Amino acid sequence: AQSVTQLGSHVSVSEGALVLLRCNYSSSVPPYLFWYVQYPNQGLQLLLKYTSAATLVKGINGFEAEFKKSETSFHLTKPSAHMSDAAEYFCAVSDRNNDMRFGAGTRLTVKP
Amino acid sequence: DTAVSQTPKYLVTQMGNDKSIKCEQNLGHDTMYWYKQDSKKFLKIMFSYNNKELIINETVPNRFSPKSPDKAHLNLHINSLELGDSAVYFCASSPDSLYEQYFGPGTRLTVT
């Protein structure tokens, strides 16, 4: 079965600094990969997705992620953090054989 | 228009009671899900339901039962509530198990 591992349950950055949230996946067949964001007291919202087209995927709010098959990674980045980016971020993987699986989540804190 | 809606948003009840949470999606999706999110933000899939095929996570107690009156609705019924059932429950839908899921706003269940 497929799975994802998010490295770091909590990441803290200063406003304006680079955001890097790490995600590694495991899948026996070509995967679809997703990043979701969850703001306090809300449901999950899709940030971006990889579906076997371009390996560099751009999402909403200035986020992007790069699919690296050789490293089985799909890390999420944003060049300059904003206070409004503070939230919980989830990486997820799906494939034709299994339902979507979510990582444990990474809480992003942005310091002024 | 709200894509995936849940009611109620908050539910406080006593141990031993039976309660239901309703979910509706107006996206025309074929697949719906129920997730449980614990206090550490970990998302656990409970059920997926696709064209009348129910897939149950084997770790879910049989006190939990999904009920789907039609393709747009997947309600969650819980019997004999326990303290450990306290969590936030999310409904989600997707056109197919491979693709991104759209989440409802969540129902915060507190069992006292």
Short mmCIF file of C-alpha atoms in Angstrom, two decimals:
data_model
loop_
_atom_site.label_atom_id
_atom_site.label_comp_id
_atom_site.label_asym_id
_atom_site.label_seq_id
_atom_site.Cartn_x
_atom_site.Cartn_y
_atom_site.Cartn_z
CA ALA A 1 0.00 0.00 0.00
CA GLN A 2 1.11 3.54 -0.58
CA SER A 3 2.13 5.90 2.24
CA VAL A 4 3.58 9.34 2.90
CA THR A 5 6.01 10.57 5.52
CA GLN A 6 6.18 14.20 6.46
CA LEU A 7 9.49 15.10 8.07
CA GLY A 8 8.99 17.51 10.93
CA SER A 9 5.73 17.82 12.78
CA HIS A 10 6.41 21.50 13.39
CA VAL A 11 8.27 24.03 11.26
CA SER A 12 8.85 27.61 12.33
CA VAL A 13 10.04 30.37 10.00
CA SER A 14 10.29 34.14 10.11
CA GLU A 15 8.03 36.26 7.96
CA GLY A 16 9.70 36.70 4.57
CA ALA A 17 11.84 33.57 4.91
CA LEU A 18 11.74 30.49 2.70
CA VAL A 19 9.19 27.85 3.58
CA LEU A 20 10.20 24.20 3.02
CA LEU A 21 7.90 21.40 4.11
CA ARG A 22 9.16 17.90 3.40
CA CYS A 23 7.20 14.94 2.11
CA ASN A 24 8.41 11.52 1.00
CA TYR A 25 6.09 8.94 -0.50
CA SER A 26 5.97 5.24 -1.09
CA SER A 27 3.94 3.73 -3.93
CA SER A 28 4.30 0.61 -6.04
CA VAL A 29 2.61 2.26 -9.03
CA PRO A 30 2.81 5.81 -10.43
CA PRO A 31 1.30 8.05 -7.77
CA TYR A 32 -0.77 11.16 -7.70
CA LEU A 33 0.49 13.54 -5.01
CA PHE A 34 -1.23 16.37 -3.19
CA TRP A 35 -0.64 19.08 -0.66
CA TYR A 36 -3.52 20.32 1.45
CA VAL A 37 -3.69 23.18 3.94
CA GLN A 38 -5.87 23.33 7.02
CA TYR A 39 -6.45 26.67 8.72
CA PRO A 40 -7.67 26.65 12.34
CA ASN A 41 -11.20 25.32 12.75
CA GLN A 42 -11.61 24.65 9.03
CA GLY A 43 -11.56 21.69 6.68
CA LEU A 44 -8.68 20.81 4.37
CA GLN A 45 -8.22 22.80 1.16
CA LEU A 46 -6.22 21.67 -1.85
CA LEU A 47 -3.01 23.66 -2.37
CA LEU A 48 -1.67 21.82 -5.38
CA LYS A 49 -1.47 18.41 -7.03
CA TYR A 50 0.84 16.32 -9.18
CA THR A 51 -0.84 14.02 -11.68
CA SER A 52 2.07 12.82 -13.88
CA ALA A 53 2.34 15.93 -16.03
CA ALA A 54 4.92 18.65 -15.21
CA THR A 55 7.14 17.73 -12.27
CA LEU A 56 7.14 21.28 -10.91
CA VAL A 57 3.65 22.11 -9.78
CA LYS A 58 2.43 25.57 -8.86
CA GLY A 59 -0.44 26.02 -6.45
CA ILE A 60 -2.40 28.71 -4.73
CA ASN A 61 -0.96 31.39 -2.44
CA GLY A 62 2.51 31.23 -4.04
CA PHE A 63 3.26 27.63 -3.06
CA GLU A 64 4.89 25.13 -5.36
CA ALA A 65 6.15 21.55 -5.14
CA GLU A 66 8.50 19.44 -7.18
CA PHE A 67 8.00 15.75 -7.86
CA LYS A 68 11.33 13.90 -7.72
CA LYS A 69 10.92 10.26 -8.58
CA SER A 70 14.54 9.38 -7.83
CA GLU A 71 14.17 10.72 -4.30
CA THR A 72 10.49 9.71 -3.89
CA SER A 73 9.88 13.23 -2.66
CA PHE A 74 7.30 15.95 -3.14
CA HIS A 75 8.49 18.84 -0.98
CA LEU A 76 6.42 22.02 -0.67
CA THR A 77 8.09 25.42 -0.93
CA LYS A 78 7.27 29.09 -0.86
CA PRO A 79 9.94 31.75 -1.38
CA SER A 80 8.65 34.20 1.21
CA ALA A 81 6.47 33.29 4.17
CA HIS A 82 3.53 35.43 5.14
CA MET A 83 1.80 35.50 8.50
CA SER A 84 -1.35 34.17 6.85
CA ASP A 85 0.52 30.98 5.86
CA ALA A 86 0.44 29.74 9.44
CA ALA A 87 -1.58 26.53 9.29
CA GLU A 88 -1.36 22.74 9.26
CA TYR A 89 -0.13 21.23 6.00
CA PHE A 90 -0.81 17.69 4.83
CA CYS A 91 0.87 15.72 2.07
CA ALA A 92 -1.20 12.95 0.49
CA VAL A 93 -0.73 10.17 -2.08
CA SER A 94 -3.18 8.19 -4.14
CA ASP A 95 -2.92 5.58 -6.87
CA ARG A 96 -5.21 3.33 -8.89
CA ASN A 97 -5.03 0.55 -6.35
CA ASN A 98 -5.71 2.38 -3.12
CA ASP A 99 -7.62 5.23 -1.53
CA MET A 100 -5.78 8.43 -0.69
CA ARG A 101 -3.40 8.33 2.26
CA PHE A 102 -2.48 11.41 4.26
CA GLY A 103 0.70 12.21 6.11
CA ALA A 104 0.68 13.11 9.78
CA GLY A 105 0.76 16.82 9.02
CA THR A 106 3.25 19.64 9.59
CA ARG A 107 2.32 22.69 11.59
CA LEU A 108 3.82 25.85 10.09
CA THR A 109 4.38 28.78 12.42
CA VAL A 110 5.38 32.17 11.00
CA LYS A 111 7.13 34.59 13.34
CA PRO A 112 6.90 38.34 12.79
CA ASP B 1 -22.52 27.62 -3.03
CA THR B 2 -21.03 25.31 -0.45
CA ALA B 3 -19.51 22.26 -2.13
CA VAL B 4 -19.43 19.90 0.85
CA SER B 5 -21.52 20.76 3.88
CA GLN B 6 -21.83 19.08 7.26
CA THR B 7 -24.28 19.49 10.09
CA PRO B 8 -24.01 20.15 12.92
CA LYS B 9 -20.74 22.05 13.24
CA TYR B 10 -20.58 21.33 16.98
CA LEU B 11 -22.07 18.40 18.85
CA VAL B 12 -21.86 17.95 22.60
CA THR B 13 -23.41 14.83 24.07
CA GLN B 14 -23.13 12.36 26.92
CA MET B 15 -21.62 8.91 26.94
CA GLY B 16 -23.97 6.19 25.80
CA ASN B 17 -26.05 8.41 23.52
CA ASP B 18 -26.61 7.82 19.80
CA LYS B 19 -25.95 10.67 17.37
CA SER B 20 -25.78 11.35 13.65
CA ILE B 21 -23.76 13.75 11.53
CA LYS B 22 -25.05 14.69 8.10
CA CYS B 23 -22.99 15.33 4.98
CA GLU B 24 -24.08 16.61 1.61
CA GLN B 25 -22.08 17.39 -1.54
CA ASN B 26 -23.34 19.26 -4.57
CA LEU B 27 -20.35 18.49 -6.80
CA GLY B 28 -21.82 15.44 -8.48
CA HIS B 29 -18.99 13.28 -7.15
CA ASP B 30 -19.24 9.50 -7.05
CA THR B 31 -17.12 8.89 -3.97
CA MET B 32 -17.59 10.15 -0.42
CA TYR B 33 -15.52 9.67 2.73
CA TRP B 34 -15.58 10.08 6.46
CA TYR B 35 -12.43 10.96 8.39
CA LYS B 36 -11.69 11.32 12.09
CA GLN B 37 -9.11 13.93 13.13
CA ASP B 38 -7.73 13.60 16.62
CA SER B 39 -6.29 16.31 18.86
CA LYS B 40 -2.87 15.87 17.24
CA LYS B 41 -4.37 16.60 13.82
CA PHE B 42 -3.86 13.05 12.60
CA LEU B 43 -6.40 12.18 9.88
CA LYS B 44 -7.77 8.66 9.96
CA ILE B 45 -10.01 7.43 7.18
CA MET B 46 -13.08 5.69 8.50
CA PHE B 47 -15.13 4.88 5.41
CA SER B 48 -15.21 5.38 1.69
CA TYR B 49 -18.40 4.94 -0.30
CA ASN B 50 -18.53 4.65 -4.08
CA ASN B 51 -21.58 3.66 -6.11
CA LYS B 52 -23.03 1.74 -3.20
CA GLU B 53 -19.77 -0.02 -2.43
CA LEU B 54 -18.75 0.58 1.14
CA ILE B 55 -15.14 0.16 2.17
CA ILE B 56 -14.66 0.11 5.90
CA ASN B 57 -11.46 0.74 7.71
CA GLU B 58 -11.13 -2.40 9.78
CA THR B 59 -10.07 -0.46 12.85
CA VAL B 60 -13.37 1.43 13.04
CA PRO B 61 -15.69 0.09 15.76
CA ASN B 62 -19.00 -1.25 14.51
CA ARG B 63 -20.73 1.42 16.61
CA PHE B 64 -20.01 3.67 13.64
CA SER B 65 -22.15 3.19 10.55
CA PRO B 66 -22.41 5.26 7.37
CA LYS B 67 -25.76 5.66 5.70
CA SER B 68 -26.18 6.93 2.14
CA PRO B 69 -29.76 7.78 1.10
CA ASP B 70 -28.48 8.93 -2.31
CA LYS B 71 -25.28 9.79 -4.14
CA ALA B 72 -25.11 13.30 -2.73
CA HIS B 73 -25.39 12.32 0.94
CA LEU B 74 -23.33 10.21 3.31
CA ASN B 75 -24.39 10.45 6.92
CA LEU B 76 -22.48 9.06 9.89
CA HIS B 77 -24.37 7.39 12.70
CA ILE B 78 -22.68 6.62 15.98
CA ASN B 79 -24.17 4.35 18.64
CA SER B 80 -23.28 4.21 22.33
CA LEU B 81 -20.89 7.14 22.25
CA GLU B 82 -17.67 6.87 24.25
CA LEU B 83 -15.25 9.49 25.57
CA GLY B 84 -12.66 8.41 22.99
CA ASP B 85 -15.02 9.33 20.18
CA SER B 86 -14.41 13.00 20.90
CA ALA B 87 -12.72 14.41 17.80
CA VAL B 88 -13.39 16.42 14.67
CA TYR B 89 -15.12 14.43 11.94
CA PHE B 90 -14.71 15.44 8.33
CA CYS B 91 -16.73 14.45 5.33
CA ALA B 92 -15.11 14.63 1.90
CA SER B 93 -15.97 13.81 -1.69
CA SER B 94 -14.08 13.21 -4.92
CA PRO B 95 -14.93 12.25 -8.50
CA ASP B 96 -12.77 9.16 -8.17
CA SER B 97 -10.53 7.65 -5.50
CA LEU B 98 -7.49 8.76 -7.50
CA TYR B 99 -8.29 12.48 -7.52
CA GLU B 100 -8.30 15.31 -5.03
CA GLN B 101 -10.85 15.32 -2.27
CA TYR B 102 -13.07 18.21 -1.27
CA PHE B 103 -13.60 18.53 2.45
CA GLY B 104 -16.46 19.76 4.53
CA PRO B 105 -15.91 22.21 7.40
CA GLY B 106 -15.90 19.48 10.02
CA THR B 107 -18.04 18.54 13.01
CA ARG B 108 -16.47 18.86 16.43
CA LEU B 109 -17.89 16.08 18.60
CA THR B 110 -17.42 16.29 22.35
CA VAL B 111 -18.51 13.37 24.49
CA THR B 112 -18.84 14.07 28.21
#
